[in-house]
């Protein structure tokens, strides 16, 4: 079955960038879209975008256009989400997921603080 | 800006039945929105329950069911258990914008 393992927690300063990885196993990596979702402390889930690992094609939520870049490397079955120009309100747990297949990564806490 | 709305909170007695709904600001929710439902307990990652309106994952308990009800996506819990107390989120697909939007979540209390 689909299994997603994310990289560890990050602490960044305002204005910096962060890149979170999501390694997939248990299925053909190019078979399913990988979505990225975030959750700020005490808040709900927020969809950021998705990538088609087969084509590299991406769709981003309008809110993150210009600041987020999603990529994938089929040789290591890994998807990446990079968020730039970080602000304090980007502090959140970031998840990768394949919603229709029901799998979620464990989450990566990104803390933005000076 | 598209908004997906859920009941902020609901309370149900153990053994009872409750229906959570998911409304789109753009109009009636149809199967073309591919409604998904997720359960999240404090400190945990979300857990998928339902995809494409009414399809269950292999781990989804039989008491959970998804449907379309009066222009909304709906998640019904029948025979509620204490362990069903959690936050529930719906997720809708907007094909024109090729984007997905989460609802604000429903906090379900079992009391």
GROMACS .gro file of C-alpha atoms in nm:
model
  225
    1UNK     CA    1   0.000   0.000   0.000
    2UNK     CA    2   0.100   0.364  -0.037
    3UNK     CA    3   0.347   0.477   0.230
    4UNK     CA    4   0.479   0.833   0.257
    5UNK     CA    5   0.770   0.939   0.478
    6UNK     CA    6   0.860   1.306   0.516
    7UNK     CA    7   1.178   1.485   0.614
    8UNK     CA    8   1.234   1.620   0.963
    9UNK     CA    9   1.138   1.941   1.136
   10UNK     CA   10   1.289   2.270   1.020
   11UNK     CA   11   1.347   2.608   1.181
   12UNK     CA   12   1.389   2.899   0.943
   13UNK     CA   13   1.426   3.274   0.964
   14UNK     CA   14   1.180   3.509   0.797
   15UNK     CA   15   1.263   3.558   0.432
   16UNK     CA   16   1.435   3.221   0.397
   17UNK     CA   17   1.317   2.916   0.202
   18UNK     CA   18   1.237   2.564   0.315
   19UNK     CA   19   1.229   2.243   0.116
   20UNK     CA   20   1.036   1.943   0.251
   21UNK     CA   21   1.071   1.597   0.103
   22UNK     CA   22   0.821   1.313   0.082
   23UNK     CA   23   0.953   0.966  -0.002
   24UNK     CA   24   0.696   0.725  -0.140
   25UNK     CA   25   0.698   0.347  -0.131
   26UNK     CA   26   0.464   0.054  -0.181
   27UNK     CA   27   0.336   0.156  -0.523
   28UNK     CA   28   0.442   0.288  -0.863
   29UNK     CA   29   0.551   0.644  -0.782
   30UNK     CA   30   0.432   0.785  -1.113
   31UNK     CA   31   0.084   0.643  -1.064
   32UNK     CA   32  -0.070   0.898  -0.828
   33UNK     CA   33  -0.068   1.273  -0.778
   34UNK     CA   34   0.102   1.388  -0.460
   35UNK     CA   35  -0.069   1.674  -0.281
   36UNK     CA   36   0.075   1.912  -0.022
   37UNK     CA   37  -0.138   2.033   0.267
   38UNK     CA   38  -0.049   2.248   0.565
   39UNK     CA   39  -0.197   2.308   0.906
   40UNK     CA   40  -0.108   2.609   1.117
   41UNK     CA   41  -0.120   2.566   1.495
   42UNK     CA   42  -0.481   2.525   1.609
   43UNK     CA   43  -0.612   2.579   1.257
   44UNK     CA   44  -0.769   2.369   0.984
   45UNK     CA   45  -0.620   2.198   0.682
   46UNK     CA   46  -0.515   2.408   0.384
   47UNK     CA   47  -0.451   2.266   0.035
   48UNK     CA   48  -0.134   2.406  -0.119
   49UNK     CA   49  -0.110   2.223  -0.448
   50UNK     CA   50  -0.029   1.894  -0.619
   51UNK     CA   51   0.219   1.741  -0.857
   52UNK     CA   52   0.184   1.467  -1.114
   53UNK     CA   53   0.509   1.271  -1.073
   54UNK     CA   54   0.459   1.115  -1.415
   55UNK     CA   55   0.466   1.441  -1.608
   56UNK     CA   56   0.598   1.686  -1.349
   57UNK     CA   57   0.289   1.896  -1.403
   58UNK     CA   58   0.175   2.105  -1.107
   59UNK     CA   59  -0.129   2.294  -0.985
   60UNK     CA   60  -0.091   2.543  -0.701
   61UNK     CA   61  -0.348   2.713  -0.483
   62UNK     CA   62  -0.373   3.077  -0.583
   63UNK     CA   63  -0.260   3.185  -0.236
   64UNK     CA   64   0.080   3.022  -0.287
   65UNK     CA   65   0.141   3.103  -0.654
   66UNK     CA   66   0.486   3.252  -0.696
   67UNK     CA   67   0.608   3.129  -0.359
   68UNK     CA   68   0.576   2.752  -0.381
   69UNK     CA   69   0.752   2.505  -0.608
   70UNK     CA   70   0.664   2.137  -0.617
   71UNK     CA   71   0.897   1.892  -0.785
   72UNK     CA   72   0.956   1.519  -0.799
   73UNK     CA   73   1.244   1.283  -0.863
   74UNK     CA   74   1.126   0.951  -1.002
   75UNK     CA   75   1.470   0.793  -0.955
   76UNK     CA   76   1.424   0.806  -0.577
   77UNK     CA   77   1.040   0.810  -0.563
   78UNK     CA   78   1.045   1.140  -0.379
   79UNK     CA   79   0.839   1.455  -0.405
   80UNK     CA   80   0.951   1.794  -0.280
   81UNK     CA   81   0.777   2.112  -0.174
   82UNK     CA   82   0.977   2.433  -0.151
   83UNK     CA   83   0.825   2.746   0.001
   84UNK     CA   84   1.015   3.072  -0.032
   85UNK     CA   85   1.005   3.416   0.133
   86UNK     CA   86   0.892   3.258   0.457
   87UNK     CA   87   0.688   3.461   0.708
   88UNK     CA   88   0.594   3.387   1.066
   89UNK     CA   89   0.245   3.284   0.956
   90UNK     CA   90   0.397   3.004   0.747
   91UNK     CA   91   0.469   2.824   1.074
   92UNK     CA   92   0.274   2.502   1.033
   93UNK     CA   93   0.284   2.127   0.993
   94UNK     CA   94   0.324   2.042   0.626
   95UNK     CA   95   0.186   1.713   0.495
   96UNK     CA   96   0.219   1.526   0.170
   97UNK     CA   97  -0.073   1.303   0.077
   98UNK     CA   98  -0.237   1.097  -0.191
   99UNK     CA   99  -0.600   1.170  -0.097
  100UNK     CA  100  -0.778   0.921  -0.318
  101UNK     CA  101  -0.546   0.643  -0.209
  102UNK     CA  102  -0.585   0.750   0.151
  103UNK     CA  103  -0.221   0.794   0.245
  104UNK     CA  104  -0.065   1.080   0.436
  105UNK     CA  105   0.289   1.148   0.543
  106UNK     CA  106   0.361   1.194   0.911
  107UNK     CA  107   0.392   1.570   0.876
  108UNK     CA  108   0.687   1.809   0.893
  109UNK     CA  109   0.683   2.099   1.138
  110UNK     CA  110   0.825   2.414   0.987
  111UNK     CA  111   0.884   2.695   1.235
  112UNK     CA  112   0.956   3.043   1.107
  113UNK     CA  113   1.108   3.263   1.373
  114UNK     CA  114   1.370   3.532   1.400
  115UNK     CA  115  -1.237   3.311  -0.351
  116UNK     CA  116  -1.407   2.974  -0.320
  117UNK     CA  117  -1.525   2.884   0.030
  118UNK     CA  118  -1.616   2.537   0.153
  119UNK     CA  119  -1.832   2.544   0.465
  120UNK     CA  120  -1.887   2.281   0.732
  121UNK     CA  121  -2.072   2.292   1.063
  122UNK     CA  122  -1.820   2.424   1.318
  123UNK     CA  123  -1.930   2.176   1.582
  124UNK     CA  124  -2.177   1.897   1.642
  125UNK     CA  125  -2.260   1.684   1.943
  126UNK     CA  126  -2.395   1.330   1.932
  127UNK     CA  127  -2.470   1.066   2.194
  128UNK     CA  128  -2.294   0.730   2.184
  129UNK     CA  129  -2.488   0.493   1.959
  130UNK     CA  130  -2.659   0.778   1.785
  131UNK     CA  131  -2.648   0.896   1.424
  132UNK     CA  132  -2.511   1.225   1.298
  133UNK     CA  133  -2.467   1.379   0.953
  134UNK     CA  134  -2.192   1.629   0.874
  135UNK     CA  135  -2.229   1.840   0.562
  136UNK     CA  136  -1.999   2.020   0.320
  137UNK     CA  137  -2.122   2.317   0.118
  138UNK     CA  138  -1.959   2.502  -0.171
  139UNK     CA  139  -1.992   2.877  -0.221
  140UNK     CA  140  -2.012   2.811  -0.596
  141UNK     CA  141  -2.337   2.617  -0.574
  142UNK     CA  142  -2.454   2.259  -0.542
  143UNK     CA  143  -2.192   1.996  -0.474
  144UNK     CA  144  -2.205   1.711  -0.726
  145UNK     CA  145  -2.004   1.395  -0.781
  146UNK     CA  146  -1.780   1.602  -1.008
  147UNK     CA  147  -1.637   1.766  -0.697
  148UNK     CA  148  -1.507   1.423  -0.589
  149UNK     CA  149  -1.579   1.487  -0.219
  150UNK     CA  150  -1.326   1.342   0.024
  151UNK     CA  151  -1.367   1.314   0.399
  152UNK     CA  152  -1.093   1.297   0.660
  153UNK     CA  153  -1.082   1.243   1.034
  154UNK     CA  154  -0.819   1.407   1.251
  155UNK     CA  155  -0.753   1.353   1.620
  156UNK     CA  156  -0.532   1.586   1.826
  157UNK     CA  157  -0.164   1.550   1.752
  158UNK     CA  158  -0.220   1.310   1.465
  159UNK     CA  159  -0.207   1.331   1.088
  160UNK     CA  160  -0.543   1.324   0.912
  161UNK     CA  161  -0.686   0.985   0.828
  162UNK     CA  162  -0.875   0.933   0.506
  163UNK     CA  163  -1.229   0.797   0.538
  164UNK     CA  164  -1.416   0.855   0.211
  165UNK     CA  165  -1.316   0.943  -0.146
  166UNK     CA  166  -1.518   1.030  -0.456
  167UNK     CA  167  -1.838   1.098  -0.262
  168UNK     CA  168  -1.906   0.753  -0.115
  169UNK     CA  169  -1.611   0.518  -0.162
  170UNK     CA  170  -1.459   0.379   0.154
  171UNK     CA  171  -1.098   0.286   0.212
  172UNK     CA  172  -1.022  -0.063   0.335
  173UNK     CA  173  -0.979   0.067   0.691
  174UNK     CA  174  -1.294   0.282   0.702
  175UNK     CA  175  -1.538   0.148   0.961
  176UNK     CA  176  -1.874   0.041   0.819
  177UNK     CA  177  -2.056   0.298   1.034
  178UNK     CA  178  -1.914   0.580   0.818
  179UNK     CA  179  -2.085   0.656   0.488
  180UNK     CA  180  -2.059   0.935   0.233
  181UNK     CA  181  -2.330   1.074   0.008
  182UNK     CA  182  -2.476   1.380  -0.163
  183UNK     CA  183  -2.765   1.537   0.022
  184UNK     CA  184  -2.960   1.839  -0.094
  185UNK     CA  185  -2.674   1.991  -0.293
  186UNK     CA  186  -2.415   1.917  -0.026
  187UNK     CA  187  -2.163   1.645   0.037
  188UNK     CA  188  -2.248   1.454   0.352
  189UNK     CA  189  -2.074   1.220   0.593
  190UNK     CA  190  -2.304   1.011   0.810
  191UNK     CA  191  -2.194   0.823   1.120
  192UNK     CA  192  -2.437   0.557   1.235
  193UNK     CA  193  -2.393   0.397   1.575
  194UNK     CA  194  -2.138   0.652   1.691
  195UNK     CA  195  -1.857   0.528   1.914
  196UNK     CA  196  -1.665   0.733   2.172
  197UNK     CA  197  -1.353   0.700   1.957
  198UNK     CA  198  -1.528   0.890   1.678
  199UNK     CA  199  -1.480   1.213   1.869
  200UNK     CA  200  -1.251   1.410   1.638
  201UNK     CA  201  -1.230   1.690   1.381
  202UNK     CA  202  -1.369   1.604   1.039
  203UNK     CA  203  -1.270   1.776   0.717
  204UNK     CA  204  -1.417   1.761   0.369
  205UNK     CA  205  -1.217   1.829   0.054
  206UNK     CA  206  -1.367   1.932  -0.279
  207UNK     CA  207  -1.218   1.946  -0.630
  208UNK     CA  208  -1.275   2.248  -0.854
  209UNK     CA  209  -1.202   2.128  -1.204
  210UNK     CA  210  -1.209   2.467  -1.371
  211UNK     CA  211  -0.928   2.595  -1.152
  212UNK     CA  212  -0.776   2.248  -1.111
  213UNK     CA  213  -0.761   2.311  -0.740
  214UNK     CA  214  -0.883   2.146  -0.425
  215UNK     CA  215  -1.029   2.326  -0.124
  216UNK     CA  216  -1.075   2.203   0.231
  217UNK     CA  217  -1.372   2.287   0.446
  218UNK     CA  218  -1.308   2.454   0.778
  219UNK     CA  219  -1.371   2.133   0.969
  220UNK     CA  220  -1.638   2.005   1.207
  221UNK     CA  221  -1.551   1.928   1.566
  222UNK     CA  222  -1.758   1.625   1.661
  223UNK     CA  223  -1.816   1.569   2.030
  224UNK     CA  224  -1.950   1.234   2.154
  225UNK     CA  225  -2.132   1.294   2.479
   0.00000   0.00000   0.00000
